[in-house]
Coordinates of C-alpha atoms and ligand atoms in Angstrom, one line a residue:
M1 CA 0.0 0.0 0.0
D2 CA 1.1 3.5 -0.7
P3 CA 1.7 5.1 2.7
K4 CA 0.6 8.4 1.2
S5 CA -2.9 7.0 0.3
P6 CA -5.9 8.4 2.1
E7 CA -6.4 5.1 3.8
A8 CA -2.9 5.2 5.3
G9 CA -3.1 8.9 6.4
D10 CA -3.7 8.2 10.1
E11 CA -1.5 5.1 10.5
P12 CA 1.2 5.1 13.2
Q13 CA 4.7 4.9 11.9
E14 CA 5.4 1.3 13.2
L15 CA 2.7 0.1 10.8
H16 CA 4.8 1.5 7.9
D17 CA 7.9 -0.3 9.2
L18 CA 6.2 -3.7 8.4
P19 CA 7.0 -5.6 5.3
P20 CA 4.5 -4.9 2.5
D21 CA 2.5 -8.1 2.9
A22 CA 2.3 -7.8 6.7
F23 CA 1.3 -4.1 6.3
H24 CA -1.4 -5.0 3.8
E25 CA -2.9 -7.7 6.1
R26 CA -2.7 -5.5 9.2
V27 CA -4.6 -2.5 7.8
H28 CA -7.4 -4.7 6.5
S29 CA -7.9 -6.5 9.9
F30 CA -10.6 -6.1 12.5
E31 CA -7.8 -5.6 14.9
H32 CA -6.8 -2.4 13.1
W33 CA -10.5 -1.4 12.6
L34 CA -11.0 -1.5 16.4
T35 CA -8.1 0.9 16.9
S36 CA -9.4 3.2 14.2
V37 CA -13.0 3.5 15.5
H38 CA -12.4 3.3 19.3
G39 CA -12.8 7.0 20.0
Y40 CA -15.6 7.5 17.6
L41 CA -17.7 4.7 19.1
E42 CA -16.8 5.2 22.8
E43 CA -17.2 8.9 23.0
R44 CA -20.2 9.3 20.7
P45 CA -23.1 7.2 22.0
W46 CA -25.3 8.1 19.0
G47 CA -22.6 9.2 16.6
H48 CA -22.1 12.6 18.3
R49 CA -20.8 14.0 21.6
E50 CA -23.6 14.3 24.1
D51 CA -22.5 17.7 25.4
L52 CA -23.2 19.5 22.1
D53 CA -26.2 21.8 21.5
A54 CA -27.7 22.1 18.1
G55 CA -29.1 25.5 18.9
E56 CA -32.2 26.9 17.3
I57 CA -33.0 25.4 13.9
S58 CA -35.6 27.1 11.8
P59 CA -38.5 25.0 10.4
E60 CA -37.1 25.6 6.8
V61 CA -33.6 24.5 7.7
R62 CA -34.9 21.6 9.7
D63 CA -37.0 20.4 6.7
R64 CA -34.0 20.7 4.3
L65 CA -31.8 18.8 6.8
I66 CA -34.4 16.0 7.1
A67 CA -34.4 15.7 3.3
T68 CA -30.7 15.5 3.2
L69 CA -30.3 13.0 6.0
C70 CA -33.0 10.8 4.4
N71 CA -30.9 10.6 1.3
Y72 CA -27.8 9.9 3.3
C73 CA -29.7 6.9 4.7
V74 CA -30.4 5.6 1.2
G75 CA -26.7 5.9 0.4
E76 CA -25.6 4.3 3.6
T77 CA -28.1 1.4 3.1
A78 CA -26.7 0.9 -0.4
A79 CA -23.2 0.8 1.0
L80 CA -24.3 -1.6 3.9
E81 CA -26.0 -4.0 1.5
G82 CA -23.2 -3.7 -1.0
A83 CA -20.4 -4.3 1.5
G84 CA -22.2 -7.2 3.1
G85 CA -22.6 -8.8 -0.3
L86 CA -19.0 -8.2 -1.2
I87 CA -17.8 -10.4 1.7
R88 CA -18.8 -13.4 -0.5
V89 CA -17.4 -11.9 -3.7
A90 CA -14.0 -10.6 -2.4
P91 CA -11.1 -12.6 -3.9
N92 CA -9.0 -13.1 -0.7
R93 CA -9.2 -13.3 3.1
A94 CA -7.8 -9.7 3.8
S95 CA -10.4 -8.2 1.4
K96 CA -13.2 -10.2 2.9
I97 CA -12.2 -9.0 6.4
F98 CA -11.9 -5.4 5.3
V99 CA -15.4 -5.4 3.6
A100 CA -16.8 -7.0 6.8
T101 CA -15.4 -4.1 8.8
Q102 CA -16.9 -1.7 6.2
A103 CA -20.3 -3.4 6.5
V104 CA -20.2 -2.7 10.3
D105 CA -19.2 1.0 9.6
E106 CA -22.0 1.5 7.2
A107 CA -24.5 -0.1 9.6
R108 CA -23.4 2.3 12.3
H109 CA -23.6 5.2 9.8
L110 CA -27.2 4.3 9.0
E111 CA -28.1 3.8 12.7
V112 CA -26.8 7.2 13.8
L113 CA -28.4 9.0 10.8
V114 CA -31.7 7.4 11.6
H115 CA -31.3 8.4 15.2
R116 CA -30.5 12.0 14.2
L117 CA -33.8 12.1 12.2
R118 CA -35.6 11.1 15.4
E119 CA -33.7 13.8 17.3
L120 CA -35.0 16.3 14.6
G121 CA -38.6 15.2 15.4
V122 CA -39.1 12.5 12.6
E123 CA -41.5 10.0 14.2
D124 CA -41.4 7.4 11.4
P125 CA -38.0 7.5 9.7
E126 CA -38.7 4.6 7.4
T127 CA -41.7 6.3 5.7
E128 CA -39.8 9.6 5.7
I129 CA -36.8 8.0 4.0
T130 CA -39.0 6.3 1.4
N131 CA -40.8 9.6 0.6
R132 CA -37.7 11.8 0.4
A133 CA -35.4 9.4 -1.5
H134 CA -34.2 10.9 -4.8
P135 CA -35.0 8.5 -7.8
S136 CA -31.5 8.9 -9.2
L137 CA -30.0 7.6 -5.9
L138 CA -32.4 4.7 -5.8
S139 CA -31.4 3.8 -9.3
F140 CA -27.7 4.0 -8.4
K141 CA -28.4 1.7 -5.5
E142 CA -30.1 -0.8 -7.8
K143 CA -27.3 -0.9 -10.3
L144 CA -24.6 -1.2 -7.6
L145 CA -26.4 -4.2 -5.9
A146 CA -26.8 -5.9 -9.4
L147 CA -23.0 -5.7 -9.8
V148 CA -22.6 -7.2 -6.3
A149 CA -25.2 -9.9 -7.0
N150 CA -23.4 -10.8 -10.3
G151 CA -20.2 -11.3 -8.3
E152 CA -18.4 -8.6 -10.3
W153 CA -15.7 -7.7 -7.7
L154 CA -13.8 -4.9 -9.5
S155 CA -16.9 -3.2 -11.0
A156 CA -18.8 -3.4 -7.7
L157 CA -15.8 -2.2 -5.7
F158 CA -15.4 0.7 -8.1
A159 CA -19.1 1.6 -7.9
Q160 CA -19.2 1.4 -4.2
N161 CA -15.8 2.3 -2.7
V162 CA -14.8 4.9 -5.3
I163 CA -17.9 6.4 -7.0
L164 CA -20.4 6.2 -4.1
E165 CA -17.8 6.9 -1.4
A166 CA -16.4 9.9 -3.4
M167 CA -19.9 11.3 -3.7
E168 CA -20.6 10.9 0.0
F169 CA -17.2 12.2 1.1
T170 CA -17.6 15.3 -1.0
V171 CA -21.2 16.1 0.1
F172 CA -20.6 15.2 3.8
R173 CA -17.5 17.4 4.0
H174 CA -19.3 20.3 2.4
H175 CA -22.3 19.8 4.7
A176 CA -20.2 19.5 7.9
G177 CA -18.9 22.9 7.2
R178 CA -22.3 24.6 7.2
T179 CA -24.6 22.8 9.6
D180 CA -25.4 22.7 13.3
P181 CA -22.8 21.4 15.8
V182 CA -24.5 18.1 16.5
T183 CA -24.9 17.2 12.8
R184 CA -21.4 18.4 12.1
D185 CA -19.9 16.2 14.8
L186 CA -21.8 13.2 13.5
L187 CA -20.7 13.8 9.9
I188 CA -17.0 14.2 11.0
G189 CA -17.1 10.8 12.5
I190 CA -18.6 9.3 9.4
I191 CA -16.1 11.1 7.1
K192 CA -13.2 9.4 9.0
D193 CA -14.7 6.0 8.1
E194 CA -15.4 7.0 4.5
R195 CA -11.8 7.9 4.1
R196 CA -10.8 4.4 5.0
H197 CA -13.3 2.9 2.6
I198 CA -12.1 5.1 -0.3
G199 CA -8.5 4.3 0.5
F200 CA -9.2 0.6 0.3
G201 CA -11.1 0.9 -3.0
E202 CA -8.4 3.0 -4.6
N203 CA -5.7 0.8 -3.4
E204 CA -7.3 -2.5 -4.5
L205 CA -8.3 -1.1 -7.8
G206 CA -4.9 0.4 -8.4
R207 CA -3.2 -2.9 -7.7
C208 CA -5.5 -4.9 -9.9
L209 CA -5.3 -2.4 -12.8
K210 CA -1.5 -2.5 -12.6
A211 CA -1.6 -6.2 -12.9
D212 CA -4.2 -6.2 -15.7
P213 CA -4.6 -2.8 -17.4
S214 CA -7.3 -4.3 -19.7
A215 CA -9.7 -4.4 -16.8
S216 CA -10.1 -0.7 -17.0
A217 CA -12.4 -1.0 -20.1
K218 CA -15.2 -2.5 -18.0
L219 CA -14.8 0.2 -15.4
V220 CA -15.1 2.9 -18.0
T221 CA -18.5 1.3 -18.9
V222 CA -19.6 1.2 -15.3
R223 CA -18.6 4.8 -14.9
K224 CA -20.6 5.9 -18.0
Q225 CA -23.7 4.2 -16.5
L226 CA -23.3 5.6 -13.0
D227 CA -21.8 9.2 -13.5
P228 CA -25.1 10.7 -14.7
L229 CA -27.0 9.3 -11.7
V230 CA -24.3 10.4 -9.3
L231 CA -24.2 13.9 -10.8
E232 CA -27.9 14.2 -10.6
T233 CA -28.0 13.0 -7.0
F234 CA -25.2 15.4 -6.3
D235 CA -27.1 18.3 -7.6
L236 CA -30.2 17.4 -5.7
A237 CA -28.4 16.8 -2.4
L238 CA -26.6 20.1 -2.7
R239 CA -29.8 21.8 -3.6
D240 CA -31.4 20.3 -0.5
L241 CA -28.5 21.8 1.5
G242 CA -29.1 25.2 -0.1
A243 CA -25.7 25.4 -1.9
P244 CA -25.6 28.0 -4.6
V245 CA -25.2 26.9 -8.2
E246 CA -21.6 27.9 -8.6
E247 CA -20.7 25.9 -5.4
R248 CA -22.5 22.9 -6.8
T249 CA -20.5 23.0 -9.9
E250 CA -17.3 23.3 -8.0
L251 CA -18.2 20.3 -5.8
G252 CA -19.2 18.3 -8.8
R253 CA -15.6 18.9 -10.1
D254 CA -14.2 17.8 -6.8
Y255 CA -16.1 14.6 -7.1
L256 CA -15.0 14.0 -10.8
G257 CA -11.4 14.7 -9.7
A258 CA -11.6 12.1 -6.9
V259 CA -13.0 9.4 -9.2
G260 CA -10.6 10.4 -12.0
R261 CA -7.5 9.8 -9.9
L262 CA -7.6 6.1 -11.0
G263 CA -7.5 7.2 -14.6
I264 CA -10.9 5.6 -15.4
A265 CA -12.4 8.1 -17.8
Ligands
FE2_301 FE1 -21.0 5.2 5.1
FE2_302 FE1 -18.4 4.0 3.3

Protein backbone atom coordinates (compact mmCIF):
# COMPACT_ATOMS: atom_id res chain seq x y z
CA MET A 1 0.00 0.00 0.00
CA ASP A 2 1.12 3.50 -0.76
CA PRO A 3 1.74 5.08 2.67
CA LYS A 4 0.57 8.37 1.18
CA SER A 5 -2.87 6.98 0.26
CA PRO A 6 -5.89 8.43 2.12
CA GLU A 7 -6.38 5.10 3.86
CA ALA A 8 -2.88 5.24 5.26
CA GLY A 9 -3.12 8.87 6.37
CA ASP A 10 -3.69 8.22 10.08
CA GLU A 11 -1.51 5.14 10.51
CA PRO A 12 1.18 5.07 13.22
CA GLN A 13 4.76 4.87 11.94
CA GLU A 14 5.35 1.32 13.24
CA LEU A 15 2.75 0.06 10.76
CA HIS A 16 4.78 1.49 7.89
CA ASP A 17 7.87 -0.32 9.15
CA LEU A 18 6.19 -3.68 8.44
CA PRO A 19 7.03 -5.60 5.26
CA PRO A 20 4.46 -4.87 2.47
CA ASP A 21 2.47 -8.12 2.87
CA ALA A 22 2.25 -7.81 6.67
CA PHE A 23 1.26 -4.14 6.33
CA HIS A 24 -1.45 -5.01 3.82
CA GLU A 25 -2.89 -7.71 6.08
CA ARG A 26 -2.74 -5.50 9.19
CA VAL A 27 -4.57 -2.49 7.77
CA HIS A 28 -7.37 -4.71 6.52
CA SER A 29 -7.86 -6.47 9.87
CA PHE A 30 -10.61 -6.13 12.45
CA GLU A 31 -7.80 -5.56 14.95
CA HIS A 32 -6.81 -2.42 13.09
CA TRP A 33 -10.46 -1.38 12.65
CA LEU A 34 -10.99 -1.53 16.42
CA THR A 35 -8.13 0.91 16.94
CA SER A 36 -9.45 3.22 14.22
CA VAL A 37 -13.02 3.51 15.50
CA HIS A 38 -12.35 3.32 19.25
CA GLY A 39 -12.78 7.03 20.03
CA TYR A 40 -15.65 7.48 17.62
CA LEU A 41 -17.72 4.66 19.12
CA GLU A 42 -16.81 5.15 22.79
CA GLU A 43 -17.15 8.91 23.02
CA ARG A 44 -20.17 9.34 20.72
CA PRO A 45 -23.10 7.21 21.96
CA TRP A 46 -25.33 8.06 18.97
CA GLY A 47 -22.60 9.25 16.64
CA HIS A 48 -22.08 12.64 18.27
CA ARG A 49 -20.81 14.04 21.57
CA GLU A 50 -23.57 14.33 24.15
CA ASP A 51 -22.49 17.77 25.39
CA LEU A 52 -23.21 19.49 22.06
CA ASP A 53 -26.18 21.77 21.55
CA ALA A 54 -27.70 22.07 18.05
CA GLY A 55 -29.10 25.51 18.94
CA GLU A 56 -32.19 26.94 17.31
CA ILE A 57 -32.98 25.38 13.92
CA SER A 58 -35.64 27.14 11.83
CA PRO A 59 -38.49 25.01 10.38
CA GLU A 60 -37.15 25.56 6.83
CA VAL A 61 -33.59 24.54 7.70
CA ARG A 62 -34.90 21.56 9.65
CA ASP A 63 -36.96 20.41 6.67
CA ARG A 64 -33.95 20.69 4.33
CA LEU A 65 -31.78 18.83 6.83
CA ILE A 66 -34.34 16.02 7.11
CA ALA A 67 -34.45 15.70 3.30
CA THR A 68 -30.66 15.50 3.18
CA LEU A 69 -30.33 12.99 6.02
CA CYS A 70 -33.02 10.78 4.44
CA ASN A 71 -30.95 10.57 1.27
CA TYR A 72 -27.80 9.87 3.28
CA CYS A 73 -29.73 6.94 4.76
CA VAL A 74 -30.42 5.63 1.23
CA GLY A 75 -26.72 5.92 0.34
CA GLU A 76 -25.65 4.24 3.58
CA THR A 77 -28.15 1.42 3.05
CA ALA A 78 -26.71 0.87 -0.43
CA ALA A 79 -23.20 0.75 1.04
CA LEU A 80 -24.31 -1.56 3.87
CA GLU A 81 -26.00 -4.04 1.53
CA GLY A 82 -23.16 -3.71 -0.98
CA ALA A 83 -20.36 -4.25 1.55
CA GLY A 84 -22.25 -7.19 3.10
CA GLY A 85 -22.65 -8.82 -0.33
CA LEU A 86 -19.01 -8.22 -1.21
CA ILE A 87 -17.81 -10.42 1.66
CA ARG A 88 -18.79 -13.41 -0.51
CA VAL A 89 -17.39 -11.88 -3.71
CA ALA A 90 -14.02 -10.57 -2.40
CA PRO A 91 -11.13 -12.58 -3.86
CA ASN A 92 -9.03 -13.09 -0.73
CA ARG A 93 -9.18 -13.25 3.06
CA ALA A 94 -7.79 -9.75 3.78
CA SER A 95 -10.34 -8.16 1.43
CA LYS A 96 -13.19 -10.21 2.91
CA ILE A 97 -12.23 -9.05 6.40
CA PHE A 98 -11.95 -5.42 5.29
CA VAL A 99 -15.39 -5.37 3.64
CA ALA A 100 -16.79 -7.02 6.79
CA THR A 101 -15.44 -4.07 8.83
CA GLN A 102 -16.89 -1.73 6.22
CA ALA A 103 -20.34 -3.37 6.53
CA VAL A 104 -20.17 -2.68 10.29
CA ASP A 105 -19.18 0.95 9.63
CA GLU A 106 -22.04 1.44 7.16
CA ALA A 107 -24.55 -0.13 9.57
CA ARG A 108 -23.37 2.29 12.25
CA HIS A 109 -23.64 5.26 9.86
CA LEU A 110 -27.19 4.26 9.00
CA GLU A 111 -28.09 3.79 12.66
CA VAL A 112 -26.77 7.18 13.81
CA LEU A 113 -28.35 9.00 10.84
CA VAL A 114 -31.75 7.46 11.60
CA HIS A 115 -31.28 8.45 15.23
CA ARG A 116 -30.48 12.02 14.16
CA LEU A 117 -33.75 12.06 12.17
CA ARG A 118 -35.58 11.10 15.37
CA GLU A 119 -33.74 13.84 17.28
CA LEU A 120 -35.03 16.28 14.65
CA GLY A 121 -38.61 15.17 15.36
CA VAL A 122 -39.16 12.57 12.60
CA GLU A 123 -41.49 10.00 14.16
CA ASP A 124 -41.45 7.44 11.35
CA PRO A 125 -38.00 7.52 9.71
CA GLU A 126 -38.71 4.56 7.38
CA THR A 127 -41.67 6.31 5.73
CA GLU A 128 -39.83 9.63 5.66
CA ILE A 129 -36.79 8.04 3.95
CA THR A 130 -39.04 6.36 1.36
CA ASN A 131 -40.86 9.62 0.65
CA ARG A 132 -37.73 11.77 0.39
CA ALA A 133 -35.42 9.42 -1.54
CA HIS A 134 -34.20 10.86 -4.84
CA PRO A 135 -35.00 8.48 -7.77
CA SER A 136 -31.46 8.87 -9.18
CA LEU A 137 -29.98 7.60 -5.90
CA LEU A 138 -32.39 4.66 -5.79
CA SER A 139 -31.41 3.82 -9.36
CA PHE A 140 -27.72 4.00 -8.43
CA LYS A 141 -28.36 1.65 -5.51
CA GLU A 142 -30.13 -0.85 -7.77
CA LYS A 143 -27.26 -0.86 -10.28
CA LEU A 144 -24.62 -1.21 -7.56
CA LEU A 145 -26.40 -4.16 -5.93
CA ALA A 146 -26.81 -5.84 -9.35
CA LEU A 147 -23.01 -5.72 -9.79
CA VAL A 148 -22.59 -7.23 -6.31
CA ALA A 149 -25.20 -9.94 -6.99
CA ASN A 150 -23.38 -10.82 -10.25
CA GLY A 151 -20.15 -11.29 -8.33
CA GLU A 152 -18.35 -8.57 -10.31
CA TRP A 153 -15.71 -7.70 -7.71
CA LEU A 154 -13.80 -4.94 -9.50
CA SER A 155 -16.87 -3.23 -10.97
CA ALA A 156 -18.82 -3.40 -7.71
CA LEU A 157 -15.82 -2.19 -5.70
CA PHE A 158 -15.36 0.70 -8.14
CA ALA A 159 -19.06 1.63 -7.94
CA GLN A 160 -19.19 1.38 -4.17
CA ASN A 161 -15.78 2.30 -2.74
CA VAL A 162 -14.81 4.89 -5.32
CA ILE A 163 -17.93 6.37 -6.95
CA LEU A 164 -20.43 6.19 -4.06
CA GLU A 165 -17.82 6.93 -1.40
CA ALA A 166 -16.40 9.88 -3.36
CA MET A 167 -19.90 11.32 -3.67
CA GLU A 168 -20.62 10.87 0.04
CA PHE A 169 -17.20 12.15 1.07
CA THR A 170 -17.57 15.34 -0.99
CA VAL A 171 -21.15 16.06 0.12
CA PHE A 172 -20.56 15.19 3.81
CA ARG A 173 -17.50 17.43 3.99
CA HIS A 174 -19.34 20.32 2.40
CA HIS A 175 -22.33 19.75 4.70
CA ALA A 176 -20.19 19.47 7.86
CA GLY A 177 -18.86 22.96 7.19
CA ARG A 178 -22.28 24.61 7.16
CA THR A 179 -24.56 22.79 9.59
CA ASP A 180 -25.44 22.72 13.31
CA PRO A 181 -22.79 21.45 15.80
CA VAL A 182 -24.54 18.11 16.46
CA THR A 183 -24.92 17.18 12.79
CA ARG A 184 -21.37 18.40 12.14
CA ASP A 185 -19.89 16.16 14.84
CA LEU A 186 -21.83 13.18 13.51
CA LEU A 187 -20.65 13.83 9.94
CA ILE A 188 -17.01 14.25 10.98
CA GLY A 189 -17.08 10.76 12.53
CA ILE A 190 -18.63 9.27 9.39
CA ILE A 191 -16.14 11.07 7.10
CA LYS A 192 -13.25 9.41 8.96
CA ASP A 193 -14.67 6.00 8.09
CA GLU A 194 -15.41 6.95 4.50
CA ARG A 195 -11.78 7.96 4.06
CA ARG A 196 -10.77 4.42 5.02
CA HIS A 197 -13.26 2.94 2.58
CA ILE A 198 -12.12 5.11 -0.34
CA GLY A 199 -8.48 4.30 0.47
CA PHE A 200 -9.22 0.60 0.33
CA GLY A 201 -11.10 0.92 -2.97
CA GLU A 202 -8.41 3.03 -4.64
CA ASN A 203 -5.66 0.77 -3.40
CA GLU A 204 -7.31 -2.50 -4.46
CA LEU A 205 -8.30 -1.15 -7.86
CA GLY A 206 -4.90 0.44 -8.41
CA ARG A 207 -3.16 -2.88 -7.74
CA CYS A 208 -5.56 -4.87 -9.95
CA LEU A 209 -5.29 -2.40 -12.83
CA LYS A 210 -1.51 -2.46 -12.59
CA ALA A 211 -1.57 -6.25 -12.90
CA ASP A 212 -4.19 -6.20 -15.69
CA PRO A 213 -4.59 -2.80 -17.40
CA SER A 214 -7.25 -4.25 -19.75
CA ALA A 215 -9.66 -4.42 -16.76
CA SER A 216 -10.11 -0.66 -17.00
CA ALA A 217 -12.36 -0.99 -20.09
CA LYS A 218 -15.15 -2.56 -17.99
CA LEU A 219 -14.79 0.16 -15.35
CA VAL A 220 -15.13 2.86 -18.00
CA THR A 221 -18.50 1.32 -18.94
CA VAL A 222 -19.58 1.21 -15.27
CA ARG A 223 -18.61 4.83 -14.86
CA LYS A 224 -20.55 5.89 -17.98
CA GLN A 225 -23.68 4.22 -16.54
CA LEU A 226 -23.31 5.65 -13.06
CA ASP A 227 -21.86 9.14 -13.52
CA PRO A 228 -25.14 10.74 -14.73
CA LEU A 229 -27.00 9.26 -11.74
CA VAL A 230 -24.31 10.43 -9.33
CA LEU A 231 -24.18 13.93 -10.79
CA GLU A 232 -27.96 14.24 -10.63
CA THR A 233 -27.98 12.99 -7.03
CA PHE A 234 -25.17 15.40 -6.26
CA ASP A 235 -27.08 18.33 -7.62
CA LEU A 236 -30.25 17.40 -5.72
CA ALA A 237 -28.37 16.77 -2.45
CA LEU A 238 -26.57 20.11 -2.68
CA ARG A 239 -29.80 21.85 -3.61
CA ASP A 240 -31.40 20.34 -0.47
CA LEU A 241 -28.49 21.84 1.48
CA GLY A 242 -29.11 25.23 -0.08
CA ALA A 243 -25.72 25.37 -1.85
CA PRO A 244 -25.56 28.04 -4.58
CA VAL A 245 -25.24 26.84 -8.21
CA GLU A 246 -21.58 27.86 -8.61
CA GLU A 247 -20.65 25.92 -5.45
CA ARG A 248 -22.55 22.88 -6.75
CA THR A 249 -20.50 23.01 -9.96
CA GLU A 250 -17.27 23.28 -7.99
CA LEU A 251 -18.16 20.32 -5.76
CA GLY A 252 -19.15 18.32 -8.85
CA ARG A 253 -15.62 18.95 -10.14
CA ASP A 254 -14.16 17.78 -6.79
CA TYR A 255 -16.11 14.56 -7.15
CA LEU A 256 -14.99 14.01 -10.76
CA GLY A 257 -11.40 14.68 -9.69
CA ALA A 258 -11.62 12.08 -6.90
CA VAL A 259 -13.04 9.44 -9.23
CA GLY A 260 -10.63 10.42 -12.02
CA ARG A 261 -7.55 9.75 -9.87
CA LEU A 262 -7.61 6.13 -10.99
CA GLY A 263 -7.51 7.15 -14.64
CA ILE A 264 -10.94 5.62 -15.40
CA ALA A 265 -12.44 8.12 -17.84
FE1 LIG B 1 -20.99 5.20 5.11
FE1 LIG C 1 -18.43 4.00 3.35
